[in-house]
Amino acid sequence: EDQVTQSPEALRLQEGESSSLNCSYTVSGLRGLFWYRQDPGKGPEFLFTLYSAGEEKEKERLKATLTKKESFLHITAPKPEDSATYLCAVQRNSGNTPLVFGKGTRLSVIA
Amino acid sequence: DAGITQSPRHKVTETGTPVTLRCHQTENHRYMYWYRQDPGHGLRLIHYSYGVKDTDKGEVSDGYSVSRSKTEDFLLTLESATSSQTSVYFCAISETGTAYGYTFGSGTRLTVV
């Protein structure tokens, strides 16, 4: 069974205080690992897809990295507008099986 | 915004009544999904569709049924609503199921009293 575990559940940062969110996964053959951002009352919004160990992708203050067992979402010098819940999901490398999501990390950035 | 809309956005219903949630897309994507999101559980897959009249169950499908008679519409039905089905329901669409993941709707908040 595919599993995704995200940590921490919640993270509170001061503005400018860099940190990382973790996503550990077990899947029988990884097709892709996905990061989403979700604001309160809204649907998740796609951020990145990573396909193989060693791959990195960046968007503004966010950088996602991937190893064979986990992914990190690094947040550099966060701003209050980065406050959201960040979701990680995996897709198995078998047909087009649906994404399996973790429970998310709720990030609060305080000015 | 991607062409995906969910209706209704909010609904309160009584235990034992049938409820149908609608997901409508204008992107002509092949794949459509229904997830529910609950505190402490994250997003869990209910049912999904990989084409007109082609559907399959997810991990939490008990008590739910779906139908897809047209590419653009994916309906989720709670045959007899229970309080445990109080949740936020998200529909998602995907052209190929990969690359850019899914595009999600804005969600339907369902309360069963």
PDB file of C-alpha atoms in Angstrom:
ATOM      1  CA  GLU A   1       0.000   0.000   0.000  1.00  0.00           C
ATOM      2  CA  ASP A   2       1.325   3.428  -0.942  1.00  0.00           C
ATOM      3  CA  GLN A   3       1.904   5.748   2.016  1.00  0.00           C
ATOM      4  CA  VAL A   4       2.843   9.388   2.434  1.00  0.00           C
ATOM      5  CA  THR A   5       3.837  10.899   5.787  1.00  0.00           C
ATOM      6  CA  GLN A   6       4.376  14.612   6.200  1.00  0.00           C
ATOM      7  CA  SER A   7       6.122  16.339   9.069  1.00  0.00           C
ATOM      8  CA  PRO A   8       5.758  18.444  11.018  1.00  0.00           C
ATOM      9  CA  GLU A   9       1.952  18.685  11.187  1.00  0.00           C
ATOM     10  CA  ALA A  10       2.236  22.399  11.870  1.00  0.00           C
ATOM     11  CA  LEU A  11       5.082  24.880  11.679  1.00  0.00           C
ATOM     12  CA  ARG A  12       5.234  28.450  12.869  1.00  0.00           C
ATOM     13  CA  LEU A  13       7.996  30.675  11.498  1.00  0.00           C
ATOM     14  CA  GLN A  14       8.994  34.271  11.853  1.00  0.00           C
ATOM     15  CA  GLU A  15       9.158  36.219   8.617  1.00  0.00           C
ATOM     16  CA  GLY A  16      12.580  35.586   7.064  1.00  0.00           C
ATOM     17  CA  GLU A  17      13.215  32.406   9.083  1.00  0.00           C
ATOM     18  CA  SER A  18      14.032  29.653   6.562  1.00  0.00           C
ATOM     19  CA  SER A  19      12.980  26.049   7.164  1.00  0.00           C
ATOM     20  CA  SER A  20      12.052  22.772   5.481  1.00  0.00           C
ATOM     21  CA  LEU A  21       8.983  20.561   5.307  1.00  0.00           C
ATOM     22  CA  ASN A  22       9.399  16.812   5.010  1.00  0.00           C
ATOM     23  CA  CYS A  23       7.485  14.237   2.970  1.00  0.00           C
ATOM     24  CA  SER A  24       8.413  10.579   3.461  1.00  0.00           C
ATOM     25  CA  TYR A  25       6.899   8.050   1.105  1.00  0.00           C
ATOM     26  CA  THR A  26       6.661   4.363   0.362  1.00  0.00           C
ATOM     27  CA  VAL A  27       5.428   3.352  -3.066  1.00  0.00           C
ATOM     28  CA  SER A  28       6.012   0.374  -5.314  1.00  0.00           C
ATOM     29  CA  GLY A  29       7.671   2.267  -8.144  1.00  0.00           C
ATOM     30  CA  LEU A  30       7.427   6.047  -8.151  1.00  0.00           C
ATOM     31  CA  ARG A  31       6.072   7.783 -11.227  1.00  0.00           C
ATOM     32  CA  GLY A  32       6.000  11.211  -9.647  1.00  0.00           C
ATOM     33  CA  LEU A  33       5.931  13.135  -6.381  1.00  0.00           C
ATOM     34  CA  PHE A  34       3.747  16.211  -6.260  1.00  0.00           C
ATOM     35  CA  TRP A  35       3.654  19.267  -4.012  1.00  0.00           C
ATOM     36  CA  TYR A  36       0.519  21.360  -3.611  1.00  0.00           C
ATOM     37  CA  ARG A  37      -0.358  24.504  -1.688  1.00  0.00           C
ATOM     38  CA  GLN A  38      -3.816  24.850  -0.124  1.00  0.00           C
ATOM     39  CA  ASP A  39      -5.235  28.092   1.246  1.00  0.00           C
ATOM     40  CA  PRO A  40      -8.168  28.003   3.706  1.00  0.00           C
ATOM     41  CA  GLY A  41     -11.490  27.385   1.992  1.00  0.00           C
ATOM     42  CA  LYS A  42      -9.908  26.617  -1.358  1.00  0.00           C
ATOM     43  CA  GLY A  43      -8.819  23.608  -3.360  1.00  0.00           C
ATOM     44  CA  PRO A  44      -5.176  22.534  -3.544  1.00  0.00           C
ATOM     45  CA  GLU A  45      -3.029  24.371  -6.073  1.00  0.00           C
ATOM     46  CA  PHE A  46      -0.247  22.583  -7.948  1.00  0.00           C
ATOM     47  CA  LEU A  47       3.346  23.624  -7.184  1.00  0.00           C
ATOM     48  CA  PHE A  48       5.843  20.996  -8.418  1.00  0.00           C
ATOM     49  CA  THR A  49       6.283  17.518  -9.814  1.00  0.00           C
ATOM     50  CA  LEU A  50       9.500  15.583  -9.144  1.00  0.00           C
ATOM     51  CA  TYR A  51      10.263  12.366 -10.974  1.00  0.00           C
ATOM     52  CA  SER A  52      13.637  10.997  -9.898  1.00  0.00           C
ATOM     53  CA  ALA A  53      16.076  11.106  -6.999  1.00  0.00           C
ATOM     54  CA  GLY A  54      18.334  14.138  -7.147  1.00  0.00           C
ATOM     55  CA  GLU A  55      15.853  16.284  -8.996  1.00  0.00           C
ATOM     56  CA  GLU A  56      15.193  19.820  -7.725  1.00  0.00           C
ATOM     57  CA  LYS A  57      12.637  22.438  -8.716  1.00  0.00           C
ATOM     58  CA  GLU A  58      12.273  26.049  -7.604  1.00  0.00           C
ATOM     59  CA  LYS A  59       9.534  28.639  -7.566  1.00  0.00           C
ATOM     60  CA  GLU A  60      10.113  31.980  -5.875  1.00  0.00           C
ATOM     61  CA  ARG A  61      11.009  31.201  -2.232  1.00  0.00           C
ATOM     62  CA  LEU A  62      10.220  27.481  -2.555  1.00  0.00           C
ATOM     63  CA  LYS A  63      12.570  24.689  -3.576  1.00  0.00           C
ATOM     64  CA  ALA A  64      11.557  21.031  -3.719  1.00  0.00           C
ATOM     65  CA  THR A  65      14.049  18.180  -3.648  1.00  0.00           C
ATOM     66  CA  LEU A  66      13.666  14.421  -3.961  1.00  0.00           C
ATOM     67  CA  THR A  67      15.528  11.362  -2.665  1.00  0.00           C
ATOM     68  CA  LYS A  68      14.560   7.706  -2.947  1.00  0.00           C
ATOM     69  CA  LYS A  69      12.638   7.847   0.312  1.00  0.00           C
ATOM     70  CA  GLU A  70      11.625  11.443   0.921  1.00  0.00           C
ATOM     71  CA  SER A  71      11.119  14.903  -0.445  1.00  0.00           C
ATOM     72  CA  PHE A  72      11.799  18.258   1.145  1.00  0.00           C
ATOM     73  CA  LEU A  73      10.127  21.566   0.513  1.00  0.00           C
ATOM     74  CA  HIS A  74      12.600  24.267   1.481  1.00  0.00           C
ATOM     75  CA  ILE A  75      11.208  27.710   2.205  1.00  0.00           C
ATOM     76  CA  THR A  76      13.785  30.509   2.068  1.00  0.00           C
ATOM     77  CA  ALA A  77      13.098  33.789   3.847  1.00  0.00           C
ATOM     78  CA  PRO A  78       9.346  33.170   4.052  1.00  0.00           C
ATOM     79  CA  LYS A  79       6.772  35.943   4.020  1.00  0.00           C
ATOM     80  CA  PRO A  80       3.325  35.984   5.668  1.00  0.00           C
ATOM     81  CA  GLU A  81       1.732  35.277   2.279  1.00  0.00           C
ATOM     82  CA  ASP A  82       3.478  31.889   2.272  1.00  0.00           C
ATOM     83  CA  SER A  83       1.176  30.826   5.103  1.00  0.00           C
ATOM     84  CA  ALA A  84      -0.869  27.852   3.865  1.00  0.00           C
ATOM     85  CA  THR A  85      -1.121  24.092   4.131  1.00  0.00           C
ATOM     86  CA  TYR A  86       1.383  22.259   1.950  1.00  0.00           C
ATOM     87  CA  LEU A  87       0.391  18.845   0.645  1.00  0.00           C
ATOM     88  CA  CYS A  88       2.595  16.100  -0.740  1.00  0.00           C
ATOM     89  CA  ALA A  89       1.305  13.296  -2.974  1.00  0.00           C
ATOM     90  CA  VAL A  90       2.752  10.332  -4.851  1.00  0.00           C
ATOM     91  CA  GLN A  91       1.716   8.438  -7.934  1.00  0.00           C
ATOM     92  CA  ARG A  92       2.685   4.851  -8.524  1.00  0.00           C
ATOM     93  CA  ASN A  93       4.405   3.898 -11.738  1.00  0.00           C
ATOM     94  CA  SER A  94       1.557   1.679 -12.918  1.00  0.00           C
ATOM     95  CA  GLY A  95      -0.951   2.954 -15.435  1.00  0.00           C
ATOM     96  CA  ASN A  96      -2.592   6.144 -14.275  1.00  0.00           C
ATOM     97  CA  THR A  97      -3.275   5.258 -10.670  1.00  0.00           C
ATOM     98  CA  PRO A  98      -4.691   8.121  -8.585  1.00  0.00           C
ATOM     99  CA  LEU A  99      -2.516  10.296  -6.387  1.00  0.00           C
ATOM    100  CA  VAL A 100      -2.117   9.332  -2.740  1.00  0.00           C
ATOM    101  CA  PHE A 101      -1.856  12.361  -0.460  1.00  0.00           C
ATOM    102  CA  GLY A 102      -0.223  13.000   2.875  1.00  0.00           C
ATOM    103  CA  LYS A 103      -2.068  14.844   5.640  1.00  0.00           C
ATOM    104  CA  GLY A 104      -0.230  18.085   4.990  1.00  0.00           C
ATOM    105  CA  THR A 105       1.874  20.586   6.928  1.00  0.00           C
ATOM    106  CA  ARG A 106       0.154  23.749   8.105  1.00  0.00           C
ATOM    107  CA  LEU A 107       2.621  26.624   7.811  1.00  0.00           C
ATOM    108  CA  SER A 108       2.158  29.953   9.576  1.00  0.00           C
ATOM    109  CA  VAL A 109       4.567  32.801   8.881  1.00  0.00           C
ATOM    110  CA  ILE A 110       4.401  35.623  11.400  1.00  0.00           C
ATOM    111  CA  ALA A 111       5.416  39.175  10.494  1.00  0.00           C
TER     112      ALA A 111
ATOM    113  CA  ASP B   1      -8.639  29.536 -13.553  1.00  0.00           C
ATOM    114  CA  ALA B   2      -9.008  26.037 -14.962  1.00  0.00           C
ATOM    115  CA  GLY B   3     -12.510  25.222 -16.044  1.00  0.00           C
ATOM    116  CA  ILE B   4     -13.716  23.137 -13.146  1.00  0.00           C
ATOM    117  CA  THR B   5     -16.695  23.998 -10.990  1.00  0.00           C
ATOM    118  CA  GLN B   6     -18.342  22.187  -8.117  1.00  0.00           C
ATOM    119  CA  SER B   7     -21.930  22.593  -7.013  1.00  0.00           C
ATOM    120  CA  PRO B   8     -23.297  23.267  -4.566  1.00  0.00           C
ATOM    121  CA  ARG B   9     -20.533  25.029  -2.606  1.00  0.00           C
ATOM    122  CA  HIS B  10     -22.295  24.426   0.702  1.00  0.00           C
ATOM    123  CA  LYS B  11     -25.056  22.040   1.703  1.00  0.00           C
ATOM    124  CA  VAL B  12     -26.735  21.010   4.924  1.00  0.00           C
ATOM    125  CA  THR B  13     -28.795  17.850   4.768  1.00  0.00           C
ATOM    126  CA  GLU B  14     -30.498  15.462   7.158  1.00  0.00           C
ATOM    127  CA  THR B  15     -29.367  11.967   8.004  1.00  0.00           C
ATOM    128  CA  GLY B  16     -30.872   9.394   5.669  1.00  0.00           C
ATOM    129  CA  THR B  17     -31.515  11.702   2.736  1.00  0.00           C
ATOM    130  CA  PRO B  18     -29.881  11.245  -0.662  1.00  0.00           C
ATOM    131  CA  VAL B  19     -27.405  13.897  -1.795  1.00  0.00           C
ATOM    132  CA  THR B  20     -25.772  14.475  -5.170  1.00  0.00           C
ATOM    133  CA  LEU B  21     -22.720  16.639  -5.692  1.00  0.00           C
ATOM    134  CA  ARG B  22     -21.768  17.788  -9.159  1.00  0.00           C
ATOM    135  CA  CYS B  23     -18.403  18.398 -10.762  1.00  0.00           C
ATOM    136  CA  HIS B  24     -18.360  20.116 -14.145  1.00  0.00           C
ATOM    137  CA  GLN B  25     -15.303  20.688 -16.322  1.00  0.00           C
ATOM    138  CA  THR B  26     -14.775  22.576 -19.560  1.00  0.00           C
ATOM    139  CA  GLU B  27     -11.240  21.248 -20.186  1.00  0.00           C
ATOM    140  CA  ASN B  28     -12.255  17.996 -21.917  1.00  0.00           C
ATOM    141  CA  HIS B  29      -9.926  16.084 -19.569  1.00  0.00           C
ATOM    142  CA  ARG B  30     -10.222  12.318 -19.495  1.00  0.00           C
ATOM    143  CA  TYR B  31      -9.678  11.745 -15.769  1.00  0.00           C
ATOM    144  CA  MET B  32     -11.893  12.983 -12.952  1.00  0.00           C
ATOM    145  CA  TYR B  33     -11.640  12.281  -9.230  1.00  0.00           C
ATOM    146  CA  TRP B  34     -13.615  12.744  -6.038  1.00  0.00           C
ATOM    147  CA  TYR B  35     -11.718  13.211  -2.770  1.00  0.00           C
ATOM    148  CA  ARG B  36     -12.897  14.038   0.715  1.00  0.00           C
ATOM    149  CA  GLN B  37     -10.837  16.070   3.156  1.00  0.00           C
ATOM    150  CA  ASP B  38     -11.183  15.724   6.901  1.00  0.00           C
ATOM    151  CA  PRO B  39      -9.062  17.023   9.783  1.00  0.00           C
ATOM    152  CA  GLY B  40      -6.461  14.433  10.714  1.00  0.00           C
ATOM    153  CA  HIS B  41      -6.986  12.427   7.530  1.00  0.00           C
ATOM    154  CA  GLY B  42      -5.974  14.654   4.678  1.00  0.00           C
ATOM    155  CA  LEU B  43      -7.311  14.016   1.187  1.00  0.00           C
ATOM    156  CA  ARG B  44      -8.742  10.537   0.635  1.00  0.00           C
ATOM    157  CA  LEU B  45      -9.917   9.167  -2.698  1.00  0.00           C
ATOM    158  CA  ILE B  46     -13.583   8.184  -2.956  1.00  0.00           C
ATOM    159  CA  HIS B  47     -14.042   7.283  -6.637  1.00  0.00           C
ATOM    160  CA  TYR B  48     -12.467   8.218  -9.911  1.00  0.00           C
ATOM    161  CA  SER B  49     -13.248   8.047 -13.616  1.00  0.00           C
ATOM    162  CA  TYR B  50     -10.949   7.355 -16.532  1.00  0.00           C
ATOM    163  CA  GLY B  51     -13.548   7.960 -19.217  1.00  0.00           C
ATOM    164  CA  VAL B  52     -17.262   8.181 -19.916  1.00  0.00           C
ATOM    165  CA  LYS B  53     -18.995   5.347 -18.018  1.00  0.00           C
ATOM    166  CA  ASP B  54     -15.596   4.113 -16.757  1.00  0.00           C
ATOM    167  CA  THR B  55     -15.229   4.460 -13.006  1.00  0.00           C
ATOM    168  CA  ASP B  56     -13.382   2.769 -10.159  1.00  0.00           C
ATOM    169  CA  LYS B  57     -13.405   2.792  -6.370  1.00  0.00           C
ATOM    170  CA  GLY B  58     -10.986   4.554  -4.074  1.00  0.00           C
ATOM    171  CA  GLU B  59     -10.030   3.818  -0.476  1.00  0.00           C
ATOM    172  CA  VAL B  60     -13.206   5.295   1.109  1.00  0.00           C
ATOM    173  CA  SER B  61     -15.932   4.373  -1.401  1.00  0.00           C
ATOM    174  CA  ASP B  62     -18.445   2.762   0.993  1.00  0.00           C
ATOM    175  CA  GLY B  63     -21.722   4.713   1.019  1.00  0.00           C
ATOM    176  CA  TYR B  64     -20.911   6.575  -2.197  1.00  0.00           C
ATOM    177  CA  SER B  65     -21.697   6.022  -5.863  1.00  0.00           C
ATOM    178  CA  VAL B  66     -20.665   7.943  -8.963  1.00  0.00           C
ATOM    179  CA  SER B  67     -21.770   8.407 -12.529  1.00  0.00           C
ATOM    180  CA  ARG B  68     -20.167   9.870 -15.601  1.00  0.00           C
ATOM    181  CA  SER B  69     -22.456   9.958 -18.627  1.00  0.00           C
ATOM    182  CA  LYS B  70     -20.656  12.867 -20.302  1.00  0.00           C
ATOM    183  CA  THR B  71     -16.986  13.854 -20.393  1.00  0.00           C
ATOM    184  CA  GLU B  72     -17.696  17.124 -18.635  1.00  0.00           C
ATOM    185  CA  ASP B  73     -19.754  15.916 -15.663  1.00  0.00           C
ATOM    186  CA  PHE B  74     -18.881  13.633 -12.759  1.00  0.00           C
ATOM    187  CA  LEU B  75     -21.573  13.156 -10.137  1.00  0.00           C
ATOM    188  CA  LEU B  76     -21.057  11.904  -6.589  1.00  0.00           C
ATOM    189  CA  THR B  77     -24.108  10.504  -4.811  1.00  0.00           C
ATOM    190  CA  LEU B  78     -24.538   9.733  -1.148  1.00  0.00           C
ATOM    191  CA  GLU B  79     -27.436   7.275  -1.252  1.00  0.00           C
ATOM    192  CA  SER B  80     -28.394   7.787   2.399  1.00  0.00           C
ATOM    193  CA  ALA B  81     -26.318  10.450   4.090  1.00  0.00           C
ATOM    194  CA  THR B  82     -24.777   9.773   7.500  1.00  0.00           C
ATOM    195  CA  SER B  83     -23.050  12.112   9.952  1.00  0.00           C
ATOM    196  CA  SER B  84     -19.715  10.438   9.154  1.00  0.00           C
ATOM    197  CA  GLN B  85     -20.025  11.830   5.633  1.00  0.00           C
ATOM    198  CA  THR B  86     -19.855  15.389   6.907  1.00  0.00           C
ATOM    199  CA  SER B  87     -16.770  16.626   5.106  1.00  0.00           C
ATOM    200  CA  VAL B  88     -15.340  18.871   2.431  1.00  0.00           C
ATOM    201  CA  TYR B  89     -15.514  17.199  -0.968  1.00  0.00           C
ATOM    202  CA  PHE B  90     -13.083  18.081  -3.733  1.00  0.00           C
ATOM    203  CA  CYS B  91     -13.302  17.204  -7.380  1.00  0.00           C
ATOM    204  CA  ALA B  92     -10.144  17.090  -9.486  1.00  0.00           C
ATOM    205  CA  ILE B  93      -9.405  16.703 -13.174  1.00  0.00           C
ATOM    206  CA  SER B  94      -6.383  15.535 -15.123  1.00  0.00           C
ATOM    207  CA  GLU B  95      -5.611  15.259 -18.799  1.00  0.00           C
ATOM    208  CA  THR B  96      -3.164  12.387 -18.483  1.00  0.00           C
ATOM    209  CA  GLY B  97      -2.899  11.710 -14.758  1.00  0.00           C
ATOM    210  CA  THR B  98       0.758  12.751 -14.675  1.00  0.00           C
ATOM    211  CA  ALA B  99       3.104  15.681 -15.196  1.00  0.00           C
ATOM    212  CA  TYR B 100       1.081  18.508 -13.699  1.00  0.00           C
ATOM    213  CA  GLY B 101      -0.861  16.400 -11.267  1.00  0.00           C
ATOM    214  CA  TYR B 102      -4.443  17.394 -10.851  1.00  0.00           C
ATOM    215  CA  THR B 103      -6.442  20.607 -11.020  1.00  0.00           C
ATOM    216  CA  PHE B 104      -8.851  20.867  -8.127  1.00  0.00           C
ATOM    217  CA  GLY B 105     -12.209  22.523  -7.784  1.00  0.00           C
ATOM    218  CA  SER B 106     -13.066  24.866  -4.922  1.00  0.00           C
ATOM    219  CA  GLY B 107     -14.793  22.169  -2.901  1.00  0.00           C
ATOM    220  CA  THR B 108     -18.241  21.445  -1.489  1.00  0.00           C
ATOM    221  CA  ARG B 109     -18.724  21.674   2.258  1.00  0.00           C
ATOM    222  CA  LEU B 110     -21.362  19.100   3.225  1.00  0.00           C
ATOM    223  CA  THR B 111     -22.878  18.931   6.684  1.00  0.00           C
ATOM    224  CA  VAL B 112     -25.121  16.006   7.612  1.00  0.00           C
ATOM    225  CA  VAL B 113     -27.262  16.701  10.692  1.00  0.00           C
TER     226      VAL B 113
END
